[in-house]
PDB file of C-alpha atoms in Angstrom:
ATOM      1  CA  UNK D   8       0.000   0.000   0.000  1.00  0.00           C
ATOM      2  CA  UNK D   9       2.746   2.484   0.866  1.00  0.00           C
ATOM      3  CA  UNK D  10       4.239   1.942  -2.587  1.00  0.00           C
ATOM      4  CA  UNK D  11       1.137   3.421  -4.249  1.00  0.00           C
ATOM      5  CA  UNK D  12       1.499   6.976  -5.492  1.00  0.00           C
ATOM      6  CA  UNK D  13      -1.075   9.669  -4.708  1.00  0.00           C
ATOM      7  CA  UNK D  14      -2.173   9.504  -8.369  1.00  0.00           C
ATOM      8  CA  UNK D  15      -2.835   5.771  -8.026  1.00  0.00           C
ATOM      9  CA  UNK D  16      -4.701   6.252  -4.741  1.00  0.00           C
ATOM     10  CA  UNK D  17      -6.809   9.031  -6.279  1.00  0.00           C
ATOM     11  CA  UNK D  18      -8.073   6.514  -8.849  1.00  0.00           C
ATOM     12  CA  UNK D  19     -10.083   4.859  -6.079  1.00  0.00           C
ATOM     13  CA  UNK D  20     -13.708   5.930  -6.125  1.00  0.00           C
ATOM     14  CA  UNK D  21     -14.699   8.036  -3.101  1.00  0.00           C
ATOM     15  CA  UNK D  22     -18.017   6.174  -2.864  1.00  0.00           C
ATOM     16  CA  UNK D  23     -18.783   2.569  -2.058  1.00  0.00           C
ATOM     17  CA  UNK D  24     -20.046   0.238  -4.744  1.00  0.00           C
ATOM     18  CA  UNK D  25     -18.165   1.817  -7.629  1.00  0.00           C
ATOM     19  CA  UNK D  26     -15.487  -0.836  -8.011  1.00  0.00           C
ATOM     20  CA  UNK D  27     -12.316  -0.310  -5.988  1.00  0.00           C
ATOM     21  CA  UNK D  28     -13.103   2.509  -3.619  1.00  0.00           C
ATOM     22  CA  UNK D  29     -11.746   4.397  -0.647  1.00  0.00           C
ATOM     23  CA  UNK D  30     -14.017   2.441   1.711  1.00  0.00           C
ATOM     24  CA  UNK D  31     -11.990  -0.679   0.855  1.00  0.00           C
ATOM     25  CA  UNK D  32      -8.987   0.773   2.690  1.00  0.00           C
ATOM     26  CA  UNK D  33      -8.260  -1.055   5.921  1.00  0.00           C
ATOM     27  CA  UNK D  34      -7.400   0.675   9.176  1.00  0.00           C
ATOM     28  CA  UNK D  35      -3.874  -0.716   8.872  1.00  0.00           C
ATOM     29  CA  UNK D  36      -3.560   0.878   5.431  1.00  0.00           C
ATOM     30  CA  UNK D  37      -4.906   4.202   6.702  1.00  0.00           C
ATOM     31  CA  UNK D  38      -2.358   4.073   9.530  1.00  0.00           C
ATOM     32  CA  UNK D  39       0.400   3.393   6.996  1.00  0.00           C
ATOM     33  CA  UNK D  40      -0.507   6.335   4.751  1.00  0.00           C
ATOM     34  CA  UNK D  41       2.685   8.324   4.326  1.00  0.00           C
ATOM     35  CA  UNK D  42       2.941  12.115   4.370  1.00  0.00           C
ATOM     36  CA  UNK D  43       4.024  12.017   0.714  1.00  0.00           C
ATOM     37  CA  UNK D  44       0.877  10.070  -0.186  1.00  0.00           C
ATOM     38  CA  UNK D  45      -1.358  12.280   1.967  1.00  0.00           C
ATOM     39  CA  UNK D  46       0.003  15.474   0.419  1.00  0.00           C
ATOM     40  CA  UNK D  47      -1.122  14.448  -3.049  1.00  0.00           C
ATOM     41  CA  UNK D  48      -4.556  13.097  -2.188  1.00  0.00           C
ATOM     42  CA  UNK D  49      -7.569  14.687  -3.795  1.00  0.00           C
ATOM     43  CA  UNK D  50     -10.498  16.170  -1.912  1.00  0.00           C
ATOM     44  CA  UNK D  51     -12.647  13.353  -3.332  1.00  0.00           C
ATOM     45  CA  UNK D  52     -10.341  10.706  -1.873  1.00  0.00           C
ATOM     46  CA  UNK D  53     -10.204  12.444   1.501  1.00  0.00           C
ATOM     47  CA  UNK D  54     -14.003  12.777   1.582  1.00  0.00           C
ATOM     48  CA  UNK D  55     -14.239   9.005   1.165  1.00  0.00           C
ATOM     49  CA  UNK D  56     -12.384   8.286   4.394  1.00  0.00           C
ATOM     50  CA  UNK D  57     -14.398   7.095   7.362  1.00  0.00           C
ATOM     51  CA  UNK D  58     -13.985   8.426  10.894  1.00  0.00           C
ATOM     52  CA  UNK D  59     -12.150   5.209  11.755  1.00  0.00           C
ATOM     53  CA  UNK D  60      -9.742   5.805   8.856  1.00  0.00           C
ATOM     54  CA  UNK D  61      -9.139   9.403   9.952  1.00  0.00           C
ATOM     55  CA  UNK D  62      -8.474   8.232  13.506  1.00  0.00           C
ATOM     56  CA  UNK D  63      -5.742   5.930  12.187  1.00  0.00           C
ATOM     57  CA  UNK D  64      -3.871   8.662  10.281  1.00  0.00           C
ATOM     58  CA  UNK D  65      -0.615   9.802  11.826  1.00  0.00           C
ATOM     59  CA  UNK D  66      -0.133  13.459  12.789  1.00  0.00           C
ATOM     60  CA  UNK D  67       2.402  13.682   9.955  1.00  0.00           C
ATOM     61  CA  UNK D  68      -0.142  12.409   7.418  1.00  0.00           C
ATOM     62  CA  UNK D  69      -2.790  14.822   8.752  1.00  0.00           C
ATOM     63  CA  UNK D  70      -0.314  17.713   8.467  1.00  0.00           C
ATOM     64  CA  UNK D  71       0.509  16.781   4.879  1.00  0.00           C
ATOM     65  CA  UNK D  72      -3.108  16.918   3.649  1.00  0.00           C
ATOM     66  CA  UNK D  73      -3.666  20.082   1.642  1.00  0.00           C
ATOM     67  CA  UNK D  74      -5.878  22.706   3.304  1.00  0.00           C
ATOM     68  CA  UNK D  75      -8.447  22.313   0.503  1.00  0.00           C
ATOM     69  CA  UNK D  76      -8.589  18.528   0.926  1.00  0.00           C
ATOM     70  CA  UNK D  77      -8.712  18.887   4.720  1.00  0.00           C
ATOM     71  CA  UNK D  78     -11.734  21.170   4.383  1.00  0.00           C
ATOM     72  CA  UNK D  79     -13.260  18.388   2.280  1.00  0.00           C
ATOM     73  CA  UNK D  80     -12.881  15.809   5.016  1.00  0.00           C
ATOM     74  CA  UNK D  81     -14.353  18.191   7.581  1.00  0.00           C
ATOM     75  CA  UNK D  82     -17.286  18.943   5.266  1.00  0.00           C
ATOM     76  CA  UNK D  83     -17.828  15.263   4.558  1.00  0.00           C
ATOM     77  CA  UNK D  84     -17.679  14.032   8.131  1.00  0.00           C
ATOM     78  CA  UNK D  85     -19.666  16.977   9.467  1.00  0.00           C
ATOM     79  CA  UNK D  86     -22.229  16.438   6.746  1.00  0.00           C
ATOM     80  CA  UNK D  87     -22.881  12.873   7.829  1.00  0.00           C
ATOM     81  CA  UNK D  88     -23.801  13.463  11.442  1.00  0.00           C
ATOM     82  CA  UNK D  89     -24.964   9.986  12.297  1.00  0.00           C
ATOM     83  CA  UNK D  90     -24.149   7.238  14.717  1.00  0.00           C
ATOM     84  CA  UNK D  91     -20.829   7.707  16.437  1.00  0.00           C
ATOM     85  CA  UNK D  92     -20.297  11.145  14.932  1.00  0.00           C
ATOM     86  CA  UNK D  93     -22.960  12.787  17.060  1.00  0.00           C
ATOM     87  CA  UNK D  94     -22.643  16.506  16.453  1.00  0.00           C
ATOM     88  CA  UNK D  95     -18.917  16.706  15.785  1.00  0.00           C
ATOM     89  CA  UNK D  96     -16.548  15.307  13.245  1.00  0.00           C
ATOM     90  CA  UNK D  97     -15.038  12.074  14.330  1.00  0.00           C
ATOM     91  CA  UNK D  98     -11.592  10.830  13.650  1.00  0.00           C
ATOM     92  CA  UNK D  99      -9.439  13.535  15.154  1.00  0.00           C
ATOM     93  CA  UNK D 100      -7.839  12.139  18.261  1.00  0.00           C
ATOM     94  CA  UNK D 101      -5.427  13.165  20.958  1.00  0.00           C
ATOM     95  CA  UNK D 102      -2.771  11.383  18.886  1.00  0.00           C
ATOM     96  CA  UNK D 103      -3.398  12.896  15.456  1.00  0.00           C
ATOM     97  CA  UNK D 104      -5.328  16.135  16.036  1.00  0.00           C
ATOM     98  CA  UNK D 105      -2.067  17.865  16.856  1.00  0.00           C
ATOM     99  CA  UNK D 106      -1.200  17.372  13.176  1.00  0.00           C
ATOM    100  CA  UNK D 107      -3.878  19.825  12.007  1.00  0.00           C
ATOM    101  CA  UNK D 108      -1.991  22.779  10.593  1.00  0.00           C
ATOM    102  CA  UNK D 109      -2.707  26.486  10.785  1.00  0.00           C
ATOM    103  CA  UNK D 110      -3.295  26.564   7.020  1.00  0.00           C
ATOM    104  CA  UNK D 111      -5.830  23.738   7.271  1.00  0.00           C
ATOM    105  CA  UNK D 112      -7.736  25.449  10.073  1.00  0.00           C
ATOM    106  CA  UNK D 113      -7.674  28.805   8.290  1.00  0.00           C
ATOM    107  CA  UNK D 114      -9.224  27.192   5.193  1.00  0.00           C
ATOM    108  CA  UNK D 115     -12.350  26.097   7.065  1.00  0.00           C
ATOM    109  CA  UNK D 116     -15.667  27.934   7.124  1.00  0.00           C
ATOM    110  CA  UNK D 117     -17.299  28.859  10.427  1.00  0.00           C
ATOM    111  CA  UNK D 118     -19.715  25.947   9.925  1.00  0.00           C
ATOM    112  CA  UNK D 119     -16.780  23.558   9.513  1.00  0.00           C
ATOM    113  CA  UNK D 120     -15.019  24.999  12.583  1.00  0.00           C
ATOM    114  CA  UNK D 121     -18.236  24.457  14.513  1.00  0.00           C
ATOM    115  CA  UNK D 122     -18.440  20.871  13.213  1.00  0.00           C
ATOM    116  CA  UNK D 123     -15.100  20.009  14.779  1.00  0.00           C
ATOM    117  CA  UNK D 124     -17.019  20.202  18.054  1.00  0.00           C
ATOM    118  CA  UNK D 125     -15.568  18.430  21.061  1.00  0.00           C
ATOM    119  CA  UNK D 126     -12.606  17.237  18.964  1.00  0.00           C
ATOM    120  CA  UNK D 127     -11.309  20.823  18.934  1.00  0.00           C
ATOM    121  CA  UNK D 128      -9.417  20.097  22.163  1.00  0.00           C
ATOM    122  CA  UNK D 129      -7.073  17.869  20.146  1.00  0.00           C
ATOM    123  CA  UNK D 130      -5.787  20.742  17.986  1.00  0.00           C
ATOM    124  CA  UNK D 131      -2.583  22.542  18.900  1.00  0.00           C
ATOM    125  CA  UNK D 132      -2.765  25.961  20.556  1.00  0.00           C
ATOM    126  CA  UNK D 133      -0.615  27.277  17.697  1.00  0.00           C
ATOM    127  CA  UNK D 134      -3.358  26.402  15.215  1.00  0.00           C
ATOM    128  CA  UNK D 135      -5.731  28.702  17.115  1.00  0.00           C
ATOM    129  CA  UNK D 136      -3.853  31.748  15.879  1.00  0.00           C
ATOM    130  CA  UNK D 137      -4.955  30.876  12.343  1.00  0.00           C
ATOM    131  CA  UNK D 138      -8.674  31.229  13.009  1.00  0.00           C
ATOM    132  CA  UNK D 139      -9.876  33.990  10.725  1.00  0.00           C
ATOM    133  CA  UNK D 140     -12.433  36.762  10.872  1.00  0.00           C
ATOM    134  CA  UNK D 141     -14.732  34.618   8.740  1.00  0.00           C
ATOM    135  CA  UNK D 142     -14.440  31.302  10.618  1.00  0.00           C
ATOM    136  CA  UNK D 143     -13.901  32.152  14.292  1.00  0.00           C
ATOM    137  CA  UNK D 144     -17.659  32.575  14.760  1.00  0.00           C
ATOM    138  CA  UNK D 145     -17.882  28.778  14.584  1.00  0.00           C
ATOM    139  CA  UNK D 146     -15.667  28.310  17.632  1.00  0.00           C
ATOM    140  CA  UNK D 147     -17.373  26.994  20.744  1.00  0.00           C
ATOM    141  CA  UNK D 148     -15.040  27.958  23.587  1.00  0.00           C
ATOM    142  CA  UNK D 149     -16.501  25.145  25.698  1.00  0.00           C
ATOM    143  CA  UNK D 150     -14.687  22.764  23.318  1.00  0.00           C
ATOM    144  CA  UNK D 151     -11.270  24.338  23.874  1.00  0.00           C
ATOM    145  CA  UNK D 152      -8.516  24.166  26.441  1.00  0.00           C
ATOM    146  CA  UNK D 153      -7.172  27.084  28.441  1.00  0.00           C
ATOM    147  CA  UNK D 154      -3.919  26.804  26.443  1.00  0.00           C
ATOM    148  CA  UNK D 155      -5.854  27.169  23.175  1.00  0.00           C
ATOM    149  CA  UNK D 156      -7.781  30.204  24.447  1.00  0.00           C
ATOM    150  CA  UNK D 157      -4.551  31.798  25.709  1.00  0.00           C
ATOM    151  CA  UNK D 158      -3.110  31.419  22.186  1.00  0.00           C
ATOM    152  CA  UNK D 159      -5.833  33.607  20.672  1.00  0.00           C
ATOM    153  CA  UNK D 160      -4.811  37.083  19.584  1.00  0.00           C
ATOM    154  CA  UNK D 161      -6.700  40.081  21.022  1.00  0.00           C
ATOM    155  CA  UNK D 162      -8.329  40.734  17.632  1.00  0.00           C
ATOM    156  CA  UNK D 163      -9.599  37.134  17.589  1.00  0.00           C
ATOM    157  CA  UNK D 164     -11.082  37.436  21.067  1.00  0.00           C
ATOM    158  CA  UNK D 165     -13.050  40.464  19.892  1.00  0.00           C
ATOM    159  CA  UNK D 166     -14.516  38.300  17.113  1.00  0.00           C
ATOM    160  CA  UNK D 167     -15.676  35.437  19.352  1.00  0.00           C
ATOM    161  CA  UNK D 168     -19.389  34.678  19.149  1.00  0.00           C
ATOM    162  CA  UNK D 169     -21.788  36.495  21.457  1.00  0.00           C
ATOM    163  CA  UNK D 170     -21.682  34.995  24.919  1.00  0.00           C
ATOM    164  CA  UNK D 171     -18.347  33.265  24.384  1.00  0.00           C
ATOM    165  CA  UNK D 172     -16.352  35.922  26.198  1.00  0.00           C
ATOM    166  CA  UNK D 173     -18.718  35.747  29.160  1.00  0.00           C
ATOM    167  CA  UNK D 174     -17.853  32.077  29.593  1.00  0.00           C
ATOM    168  CA  UNK D 175     -14.104  32.744  29.828  1.00  0.00           C
ATOM    169  CA  UNK D 176     -12.447  32.673  33.213  1.00  0.00           C
ATOM    170  CA  UNK D 177      -9.060  33.736  34.541  1.00  0.00           C
ATOM    171  CA  UNK D 178      -8.100  30.051  34.235  1.00  0.00           C
ATOM    172  CA  UNK D 179      -8.331  30.472  30.455  1.00  0.00           C
ATOM    173  CA  UNK D 180      -5.279  32.703  30.591  1.00  0.00           C
ATOM    174  CA  UNK D 181      -7.157  35.866  29.719  1.00  0.00           C
ATOM    175  CA  UNK D 182      -7.798  38.721  32.087  1.00  0.00           C
ATOM    176  CA  UNK D 183     -11.568  39.098  32.276  1.00  0.00           C
TER     177      UNK D 183
END
């Protein structure tokens, strides 16, 4: 599997039942996905991954996914809010969420930021600085750590959704 190029992997259909497809990938194969492979994957391929597959990706593979393709996986997983997904995207874990890059987070819409839900705690505080004027409204501060809140810039704090600032405490690293 690791010998396959991104171009070869992108030939897999993103939907089940269309011949060889992304859903045929095993968790062992998802775990073995290299950063070089991940970097070249299409949005369609990424959208075909299951939450279990995403959970198996290494932080390095997550980091290598292009921001556009990463937005695709967030849109896909957030758009299928069923079963184990609840109201947040599944797949990001304490082990691989740290691999989400600032560029990936900046490429998300506020709806996609909101869809990260409780899994937001797995993202690095450094990634917080990349939240933009257009997507920070999707941030639920209840799904963040004090280290993540402390990493926000003053201009970002001013853009937090109504009521979010009221829920901050001195333990969040911000003088309130």
